């Protein structure tokens, strides 16, 4: 057994206690100073209470945000001070880097295929579970289980299942023989990397969405559905004209959170080796450029690109959603 | 008569679909555990061996000894415990401030907080790294836990604030009349009432810290300081060069997942509550 190195833990523990105590001290001091400045009691307490977040925002969000924008226009290898290069990083990124656009394509396609698929699966499951099923808790737990697993474990598991002689190919071997084709190589085949990631994500995520959509389905007013039945609406009409619009805010939430998450996919691809980097998601690419190649300036430029990409795609989805979430508001207003 | 037949058929169809879905969920999980108990020869046997005979429980001990996994586990627990504790204390205080106190700029600040939820972590990653480097704290646990004192996790603040808003204000007003101060009200009145939300966030935050790969990957260099995820990564990178030892890798994956799965079963209610608090406002 190697040395225990208690000092590693003790030094972090003492720093942790120190920062915690300092934070509470700062909060009390803020309150005292604001009171001295004749600020209302309530306001002073409010400012004091949100102080940890406010400090965190300034130190860990606002400053890094601005600084990474600056770095995006520099060349920086950590050892030498940053060197201003103007638009060079962006020029290289958009026009010269052979690995950039494939990575963007993979990331965006992954988000826009895996999220709707996952939502459809989750919605179908939630609808099934909403049918007065016995032991709903049991099924819900079962379906939710994969999303509890650490992404690292999920990734390793699927790499193993997708291995050339793994479980998937073994189960598919009768079909391969029937069609007289070579076994698929999944993660080891450049063309199949994307579908493999999509299948893996489908297994891993749709449980969590099922829980959200099931809760939304339970909140659809019964009287609305009954009234529609009286008016002669069949089950499909009820589903598409009432249920779906009524749960559309939850659908939107699941979609936006899913897309934002999928665009930042990091842990799984890091555990999955693919031929010639065909599985390099943008977030992984940024990590590689910044922390293995030490091109911190270029990595910052790509990080900013990713942020703008997330922003634009989120806004587009929001804009598009007005077409279907607005309808729900209308229904509610009619009801009142 | 026809109606009952239809009803029975419908419910049979529902259960059939649910069972099929369940199989898709369970088979990979089962395969993971089954692989972890196989000898190297049984890994690729055809037809696949579902229940290894005999189960090789030794795999767990052997794999555990290849790398200092005991240390990795301790590191993970250490990091997670400190980060979750600090996160719970600060996020609940900040949420209390946003939910219950009226001060100038509150709504603007809250919108900014919501906006930071959309900010991808990778944008602030490099400058944050440079700050910790300047402080001389790279390759220590500090960057992984100290930030939690700054109420990181805007989503948790948001969830907690939503929860505070559901508590009737009259409860505190009575205490204020009696001359209680903010600290007393928070400690004696609010804390017991927000317990469900605290537990929900504790569970989510535990999961987040336990599984976090990016931060340890960037900040830790010494192998003995790795948490489980990074240990698993290192294990994968060193072992799978020539012949991947999937039985060992699955064994260690199971070990890493076990505490989270256990927590999930113990605190299922809070897991599900946590997801739904986040979603209801949508």
XYZ file of C-alpha atoms in Angstrom:
618
model
C 0.000 0.000 0.000
C 1.392 3.331 -1.028
C 1.650 6.223 1.360
C -1.652 7.567 2.635
C -0.962 11.300 2.163
C -3.358 12.571 4.799
C -2.126 16.095 4.058
C -3.894 16.111 0.685
C -7.227 15.707 2.389
C -6.484 17.851 5.428
C -5.361 20.829 3.361
C -8.482 20.744 1.199
C -10.654 20.220 4.272
C -9.095 23.204 6.029
C -9.487 25.378 2.924
C -13.074 24.238 2.634
C -13.835 25.175 6.241
C -12.032 28.480 5.794
C -13.937 29.462 2.645
C -17.220 28.400 4.243
C -16.552 30.439 7.373
C -15.403 33.403 5.282
C -18.573 33.222 3.210
C -20.807 33.276 6.262
C -18.697 36.070 7.770
C -19.053 38.075 4.554
C -22.799 37.593 4.580
C -23.067 38.865 8.147
C -20.737 41.766 7.366
C -22.811 42.707 4.300
C -25.903 42.816 6.454
C -24.224 44.944 9.104
C -22.746 47.404 6.598
C -26.019 47.774 4.672
C -27.900 48.399 7.909
C -25.352 51.042 8.876
C -26.009 52.631 5.462
C -29.680 52.855 6.449
C -30.841 50.177 4.007
C -34.177 48.610 4.934
C -33.926 45.532 7.124
C -35.570 43.290 4.558
C -33.420 44.488 1.661
C -30.229 44.185 3.697
C -31.094 40.616 4.623
C -31.925 39.826 0.993
C -28.603 41.106 -0.317
C -26.747 39.264 2.431
C -28.513 36.006 1.620
C -27.827 36.065 -2.109
C -24.195 37.108 -1.595
C -22.698 33.631 -2.202
C -24.360 33.422 -5.583
C -23.533 37.031 -6.461
C -19.838 36.519 -5.658
C -19.872 33.206 -7.485
C -21.478 34.832 -10.480
C -18.836 37.566 -10.619
C -15.826 35.304 -9.985
C -16.852 32.074 -11.725
C -19.212 33.319 -14.456
C -18.905 36.971 -15.423
C -15.131 37.271 -15.273
C -14.364 33.912 -16.959
C -17.012 34.703 -19.547
C -15.343 37.972 -20.516
C -11.845 36.568 -20.214
C -12.575 33.602 -22.462
C -13.942 36.008 -25.075
C -10.614 37.827 -24.920
C -8.696 34.540 -25.101
C -10.640 33.596 -28.220
C -8.728 36.332 -30.050
C -5.325 35.254 -28.775
C -2.805 32.509 -29.023
C -2.128 31.132 -25.574
C -0.169 28.059 -24.516
C -0.256 28.799 -20.744
C 3.527 29.227 -20.553
C 3.815 32.423 -22.607
C 1.398 35.311 -21.993
C -1.559 35.428 -24.428
C -0.671 36.920 -27.820
C -3.348 38.908 -29.661
C -3.985 37.401 -33.089
C -7.246 39.050 -34.079
C -9.587 36.815 -36.025
C -6.943 34.161 -36.768
C -8.559 31.530 -34.500
C -11.935 31.961 -36.153
C -10.421 31.960 -39.615
C -8.630 28.716 -38.854
C -11.745 27.255 -37.237
C -14.149 28.020 -40.069
C -11.931 27.624 -43.109
C -8.855 25.531 -42.365
C -9.326 23.145 -39.455
C -10.264 19.800 -41.042
C -11.639 18.429 -37.772
C -13.904 21.336 -36.813
C -16.896 20.975 -39.156
C -17.145 17.170 -38.807
C -17.292 17.699 -35.054
C -20.027 20.366 -35.409
C -21.978 18.107 -37.737
C -21.757 15.144 -35.363
C -22.783 17.242 -32.353
C -25.743 18.953 -34.023
C -27.037 15.825 -35.750
C -26.725 13.910 -32.503
C -28.765 16.521 -30.642
C -31.476 16.777 -33.273
C -31.848 13.030 -33.741
C -31.410 11.726 -30.210
C -33.611 14.301 -28.467
C -36.806 13.883 -30.557
C -36.358 10.106 -30.571
C -35.879 10.061 -26.816
C -38.932 12.278 -26.396
C -41.080 10.043 -28.579
C -39.995 6.994 -26.573
C -40.589 8.780 -23.298
C -43.994 10.023 -24.406
C -45.086 6.570 -25.562
C -43.966 5.058 -22.257
C -45.634 7.808 -20.231
C -48.902 7.321 -22.135
C -48.749 3.588 -21.430
C -48.085 4.209 -17.740
C -50.985 6.666 -17.559
C -53.471 3.908 -18.583
C -54.429 2.878 -15.034
C -51.552 0.420 -15.007
C -51.074 -1.635 -11.858
C -47.859 -0.951 -9.902
C -46.985 2.254 -11.758
C -44.188 2.838 -9.256
C -42.512 -0.427 -10.200
C -42.508 0.320 -13.943
C -41.460 3.900 -13.440
C -38.524 2.791 -11.298
C -37.506 0.234 -13.858
C -37.573 2.673 -16.758
C -35.807 5.329 -14.770
C -32.960 3.043 -13.723
C -30.642 3.550 -16.758
C -30.619 7.326 -16.311
C -29.297 6.842 -12.773
C -26.222 4.991 -14.000
C -23.055 7.069 -14.263
C -22.491 8.141 -17.886
C -19.048 6.559 -17.693
C -20.495 3.154 -16.806
C -23.163 3.481 -19.504
C -20.547 4.330 -22.107
C -18.321 1.395 -21.205
C -21.309 -0.939 -21.159
C -22.409 0.093 -24.641
C -18.911 -0.055 -26.018
C -18.808 -3.604 -24.791
C -22.260 -4.435 -26.177
C -21.337 -2.888 -29.525
C -17.963 -4.670 -29.673
C -17.394 -6.696 -32.846
C -18.214 -9.923 -30.965
C -20.364 -8.218 -28.346
C -23.915 -8.978 -27.343
C -25.618 -6.916 -30.053
C -23.794 -8.600 -32.896
C -24.320 -12.007 -31.309
C -28.052 -11.394 -31.091
C -28.101 -10.030 -34.641
C -26.029 -12.857 -36.115
C -29.075 -14.838 -37.398
C -30.154 -11.717 -39.294
C -26.659 -11.176 -40.660
C -26.641 -14.773 -41.874
C -30.103 -14.453 -43.372
C -29.169 -11.313 -45.282
C -25.719 -12.659 -46.016
C -24.000 -9.542 -44.751
C -20.927 -8.686 -42.708
C -21.541 -7.919 -39.016
C -21.855 -4.192 -38.312
C -18.912 -2.662 -36.494
C -20.859 0.111 -34.669
C -18.440 2.423 -32.857
C -15.563 1.046 -34.901
C -17.199 2.047 -38.187
C -16.972 5.747 -39.000
C -20.385 5.739 -40.677
C -22.105 4.064 -37.731
C -20.646 6.197 -34.953
C -23.585 8.606 -34.928
C -26.334 5.945 -34.906
C -24.464 4.065 -32.187
C -24.344 7.156 -29.990
C -28.045 7.781 -30.644
C -28.999 4.235 -29.644
C -26.913 4.497 -26.500
C -28.438 7.831 -25.516
C -31.933 6.522 -26.163
C -31.366 3.789 -23.616
C -29.805 6.135 -21.106
C -32.059 9.137 -21.061
C -35.649 8.435 -21.846
C -36.468 7.259 -18.320
C -35.977 10.699 -16.816
C -38.178 12.255 -19.488
C -40.814 9.604 -18.890
C -41.099 10.727 -15.276
C -41.605 14.364 -16.291
C -44.127 13.590 -19.026
C -46.032 11.166 -16.812
C -46.430 13.900 -14.196
C -47.669 16.244 -16.940
C -50.148 13.674 -18.249
C -51.553 13.224 -14.758
C -52.222 16.961 -14.644
C -54.376 17.061 -17.774
C -57.848 17.965 -16.453
C -60.126 14.906 -16.538
C -63.260 16.967 -17.168
C -61.766 18.272 -20.397
C -61.226 14.749 -21.716
C -64.668 13.667 -20.546
C -66.323 16.623 -22.205
C -64.578 15.722 -25.459
C -65.759 12.118 -25.161
C -69.320 13.316 -24.721
C -68.886 15.430 -27.834
C -67.935 12.252 -29.678
C -64.147 12.581 -29.910
C -62.303 9.268 -30.312
C -59.123 8.383 -28.394
C -56.784 9.649 -31.129
C -58.592 12.955 -31.469
C -58.543 13.378 -27.693
C -54.827 12.654 -27.614
C -53.837 14.997 -30.426
C -56.348 17.771 -29.744
C -56.330 17.845 -25.945
C -53.638 15.798 -24.238
C -50.743 16.786 -26.464
C -51.458 20.537 -26.381
C -52.036 20.401 -22.621
C -48.632 18.846 -21.952
C -46.834 20.934 -24.566
C -45.033 23.111 -21.966
C -43.481 19.975 -20.482
C -42.584 18.741 -23.947
C -40.873 22.042 -24.641
C -38.983 21.873 -21.353
C -37.799 18.339 -22.043
C -36.815 19.281 -25.581
C -34.820 22.381 -24.667
C -33.052 20.775 -21.720
C -32.359 17.729 -23.870
C -30.893 19.723 -26.735
C -28.736 21.858 -24.454
C -27.478 18.712 -22.743
C -26.902 16.783 -25.955
C -24.912 19.626 -27.514
C -22.587 19.428 -24.511
C -22.152 15.665 -24.575
C -18.794 14.970 -22.948
C -18.418 11.989 -20.634
C -19.711 9.239 -22.918
C -17.614 10.158 -25.997
C -14.519 10.423 -23.823
C -14.954 6.774 -22.876
C -15.565 5.623 -26.422
C -12.703 5.362 -28.870
C -13.699 5.780 -32.491
C -11.687 5.480 -35.694
C -9.941 8.705 -36.765
C -11.814 10.734 -34.188
C -15.204 10.282 -35.854
C -16.813 10.408 -32.413
C -15.256 13.714 -31.301
C -18.108 15.860 -30.021
C -17.495 19.605 -29.845
C -17.115 19.612 -26.084
C -14.495 16.873 -26.315
C -12.741 18.706 -29.122
C -12.528 21.840 -26.988
C -11.062 19.802 -24.147
C -8.499 18.220 -26.478
C -7.431 21.540 -27.988
C -7.241 23.299 -24.631
C -5.886 20.689 -22.275
C -3.952 18.167 -24.325
C -2.639 20.481 -27.065
C -2.520 23.545 -24.792
C -4.081 25.782 -27.428
C -6.143 27.683 -24.890
C -6.877 30.545 -27.262
C -8.200 28.316 -29.996
C -10.149 26.220 -27.475
C -11.793 29.389 -26.141
C -12.792 30.368 -29.664
C -14.505 27.002 -30.192
C -16.120 27.247 -26.759
C -17.610 30.583 -27.769
C -18.793 29.080 -31.015
C -20.504 26.290 -29.048
C -22.180 28.809 -26.770
C -23.514 30.868 -29.667
C -24.636 27.667 -31.361
C -26.564 26.592 -28.252
C -28.094 30.061 -27.975
C -29.204 30.172 -31.611
C -30.607 26.652 -31.624
C -32.460 27.259 -28.343
C -33.965 30.461 -29.711
C -34.977 28.708 -32.923
C -36.692 25.940 -30.961
C -38.421 28.535 -28.783
C -39.565 30.482 -31.830
C -40.800 27.328 -33.500
C -42.546 26.242 -30.284
C -44.741 29.341 -30.339
C -46.664 27.519 -33.034
C -47.583 24.659 -30.717
C -47.264 25.898 -27.161
C -49.347 29.002 -27.808
C -52.297 26.792 -28.651
C -52.260 25.420 -25.124
C -52.591 28.918 -23.651
C -55.569 29.518 -25.918
C -57.279 26.381 -24.647
C -56.755 27.520 -21.094
C -58.188 30.924 -21.792
C -61.259 29.405 -23.382
C -61.712 27.288 -20.314
C -61.858 30.284 -17.996
C -69.772 -7.964 -23.358
C -67.846 -6.682 -26.346
C -66.693 -3.809 -24.203
C -65.063 -6.034 -21.560
C -63.274 -8.032 -24.245
C -61.984 -4.829 -25.695
C -60.858 -3.655 -22.283
C -59.026 -6.904 -21.573
C -57.378 -6.793 -24.989
C -56.315 -3.216 -24.439
C -54.788 -3.859 -21.059
C -53.028 -6.966 -22.405
C -51.554 -4.805 -25.144
C -50.448 -2.176 -22.634
C -48.703 -4.734 -20.436
C -47.108 -6.412 -23.465
C -45.636 -3.081 -24.597
C -44.455 -2.260 -21.083
C -42.782 -5.631 -20.744
C -41.043 -5.261 -24.081
C -39.752 -1.848 -23.073
C -38.657 -3.250 -19.738
C -36.686 -5.963 -21.516
C -34.833 -3.326 -23.536
C -33.999 -1.533 -20.300
C -33.058 -4.578 -18.273
C -31.090 -6.721 -20.733
C -28.069 -4.360 -20.942
C -28.057 -3.947 -17.158
C -28.202 -7.678 -16.702
C -25.435 -8.108 -19.255
C -23.269 -5.662 -17.351
C -23.552 -7.610 -14.097
C -23.284 -10.948 -15.880
C -20.110 -9.897 -17.724
C -18.548 -8.722 -14.483
C -18.818 -12.290 -13.145
C -17.302 -14.087 -16.127
C -13.917 -15.596 -16.695
C -11.946 -14.337 -19.716
C -12.873 -17.414 -21.800
C -16.613 -17.012 -21.266
C -16.655 -13.392 -22.468
C -17.215 -14.145 -26.131
C -18.836 -17.580 -25.842
C -21.542 -18.474 -28.330
C -24.423 -18.727 -27.601
C -24.028 -15.980 -25.003
C -23.834 -17.198 -21.448
C -26.416 -15.247 -19.462
C -25.711 -16.646 -16.035
C -21.999 -17.325 -15.630
C -21.245 -20.723 -14.138
C -19.512 -20.550 -11.781
C -19.808 -16.801 -11.058
C -16.319 -15.372 -10.721
C -16.723 -13.128 -7.697
C -12.933 -12.937 -7.673
C -13.082 -10.545 -10.630
C -14.088 -7.781 -8.249
C -11.155 -8.429 -5.939
C -8.654 -8.873 -8.778
C -9.706 -5.749 -10.652
C -9.815 -3.796 -7.395
C -6.146 -4.644 -6.871
C -4.893 -3.618 -10.319
C -5.313 0.053 -9.513
C -5.806 1.722 -6.104
C -9.587 1.556 -6.374
C -10.050 1.802 -2.612
C -8.333 5.156 -2.789
C -10.435 6.195 -5.798
C -13.601 5.378 -3.900
C -12.444 7.318 -0.857
C -11.563 10.321 -3.048
C -14.993 10.258 -4.655
C -16.707 10.142 -1.276
C -14.480 12.931 0.055
C -15.115 15.234 -2.922
C -18.828 14.480 -3.058
C -19.384 14.970 0.674
C -17.682 18.380 0.813
C -19.246 19.683 -2.404
C -22.777 18.530 -1.592
C -22.692 19.954 1.939
C -21.495 23.374 0.823
C -23.914 23.365 -2.082
C -26.908 22.598 0.144
C -26.049 25.305 2.671
C -25.455 28.060 0.137
C -28.133 27.256 -2.435
C -30.831 27.111 0.236
C -29.757 30.468 1.695
C -29.600 32.133 -1.733
C -32.965 30.681 -2.728
C -34.440 31.933 0.540
C -33.146 35.412 -0.284
C -34.636 35.359 -3.766
C -37.969 33.896 -2.646
C -38.754 35.904 0.448
C -36.975 39.239 0.514
C -37.772 42.314 -1.448
C -34.775 44.347 -2.580
C -33.883 46.519 -5.520
C -32.538 44.595 -8.507
C -33.818 41.251 -7.276
C -35.762 40.358 -10.385
C -32.974 41.398 -12.727
C -30.493 39.329 -10.734
C -32.839 36.365 -10.833
C -33.124 36.599 -14.604
C -29.317 36.662 -14.782
C -29.265 33.553 -12.612
C -31.657 31.826 -14.986
C -29.498 32.894 -17.929
C -26.438 31.279 -16.356
C -28.335 27.984 -16.447
C -28.070 28.159 -20.227
C -24.365 29.034 -20.184
C -22.380 25.979 -21.252
C -19.785 25.137 -18.625
C -17.084 24.855 -21.241
C -17.057 28.630 -21.878
C -15.919 29.413 -18.349
C -13.747 26.317 -18.044
C -10.434 27.673 -19.294
C -10.437 30.944 -17.317
C -11.541 29.040 -14.199
C -8.646 26.675 -14.725
C -6.311 29.652 -15.042
C -7.610 31.087 -11.745
C -6.937 27.854 -9.878
C -3.542 27.614 -11.545
C -2.685 31.136 -10.436
C -3.685 30.124 -6.888
C -1.325 27.153 -7.133
C -4.167 24.733 -6.460
C -4.071 22.596 -9.594
C -3.673 18.913 -8.714
C -5.441 19.386 -5.386
C -9.061 18.659 -4.514
C -9.716 22.361 -3.905
C -11.071 23.275 -7.375
C -13.558 20.417 -7.104
C -15.087 21.451 -3.788
C -14.407 25.103 -2.884
C -16.567 26.505 -5.681
C -19.582 24.880 -4.048
C -19.497 27.603 -1.377
C -20.428 30.056 -4.126
C -23.812 28.375 -4.586
C -22.900 26.788 -7.883
C -25.728 25.008 -9.633
C -28.247 27.728 -10.591
C -30.774 24.979 -11.309
C -30.730 23.987 -7.643
C -31.303 27.595 -6.561
C -34.198 27.798 -8.978
C -35.751 24.555 -7.719
C -35.328 25.590 -4.110
C -36.843 29.025 -4.750
C -39.887 27.436 -6.365
C -40.255 25.338 -3.251
C -39.962 28.331 -0.904
C -42.706 30.055 -2.870
C -45.137 27.260 -2.014
C -44.730 27.877 1.743
C -47.342 30.327 3.082
C -45.841 33.602 4.205
C -48.081 33.832 7.260
C -45.894 31.284 9.033
C -42.902 33.595 9.094
C -44.954 36.687 9.757
C -46.023 35.297 13.104
C -42.365 34.700 13.989
C -41.390 38.199 12.886
C -44.083 39.582 15.173
C -42.481 37.661 17.998
C -39.198 39.420 17.227
C -37.310 36.525 15.622
C -34.441 37.513 13.299
C -33.669 36.140 9.837
C -31.216 33.535 11.084
C -33.663 32.243 13.687
C -36.523 32.104 11.192
C -34.374 30.295 8.647
C -33.042 27.813 11.155
C -36.127 27.053 13.228
C -38.953 27.555 10.774
C -37.808 27.331 7.157
C -35.234 24.563 7.427
C -37.682 21.934 8.737
C -40.213 22.951 6.084
C -37.885 22.737 3.098
C -36.546 19.328 4.049
C -38.113 17.561 1.042
C -36.546 20.045 -1.368
C -33.202 19.838 0.426
C -33.239 16.076 0.130
C -34.215 16.215 -3.532
C -31.334 18.567 -4.254
C -28.944 16.559 -2.082
C -29.702 13.508 -4.170
C -29.271 15.303 -7.515
C -26.124 17.054 -6.365
C -24.697 13.794 -5.039
C -25.300 12.227 -8.429
C -23.747 15.200 -10.233
C -20.586 15.263 -8.139
C -20.209 11.505 -8.046
C -20.295 11.260 -11.848
C -18.490 14.475 -12.742
C -15.647 13.710 -15.122
C -14.672 17.014 -16.703
C -13.418 18.840 -13.608
C -11.279 16.017 -12.169
C -9.916 15.368 -15.651
C -8.691 18.922 -15.914
C -7.546 19.584 -12.363
C -6.030 16.310 -11.142
C -2.745 14.895 -12.403
C -1.636 12.511 -9.669
C -3.255 9.122 -10.109
C -3.749 8.599 -6.368
C -5.992 11.659 -6.298
C -8.395 10.377 -8.928
C -12.053 9.809 -8.155
C -13.790 6.659 -9.415
C -14.744 8.053 -12.852
C -11.224 9.101 -13.635
C -9.889 5.840 -12.203
C -12.243 4.027 -14.535
C -11.010 6.117 -17.448
C -7.391 5.372 -16.584
C -8.240 1.696 -16.137
C -9.895 1.651 -19.543
C -6.998 3.473 -21.196
C -4.301 1.223 -19.739
C -6.133 -2.103 -19.928
C -7.859 -1.881 -23.271
C -4.774 -1.191 -25.382
C -4.404 -4.806 -26.512
C -7.106 -7.057 -25.145
C -9.883 -5.253 -23.318
C -10.682 -7.043 -20.076
C -14.365 -6.405 -20.214
C -15.109 -8.527 -17.177
C -12.880 -6.307 -15.021
C -14.172 -3.105 -16.587
C -17.773 -4.137 -16.050
C -16.960 -5.127 -12.468
C -15.571 -1.680 -11.724
C -18.447 0.004 -13.573
C -20.890 -1.922 -11.398
C -19.000 -0.805 -8.299
C -19.096 2.804 -9.400
C -22.809 2.630 -10.181
C -23.771 0.723 -7.034
C -23.830 3.622 -4.538
C -25.904 5.746 -6.940
C -28.336 2.934 -7.671
C -28.586 2.204 -3.938
C -29.253 5.866 -3.256
C -31.844 5.872 -6.002
C -33.760 3.008 -4.429
C -33.489 4.495 -0.944
C -34.480 8.013 -1.983
C -36.505 7.366 -5.111
C -39.218 9.748 -4.050
C -36.719 12.608 -3.882
C -35.090 11.760 -7.188
C -38.437 11.954 -8.902
C -39.503 15.015 -6.952
C -36.255 16.710 -7.918
C -36.848 16.154 -11.605
C -40.406 17.348 -11.369
C -39.723 20.509 -9.359
C -37.413 21.519 -12.190
C -39.940 20.733 -14.867
C -43.224 22.072 -13.546
C -42.407 25.679 -14.203
C -40.986 24.910 -17.674
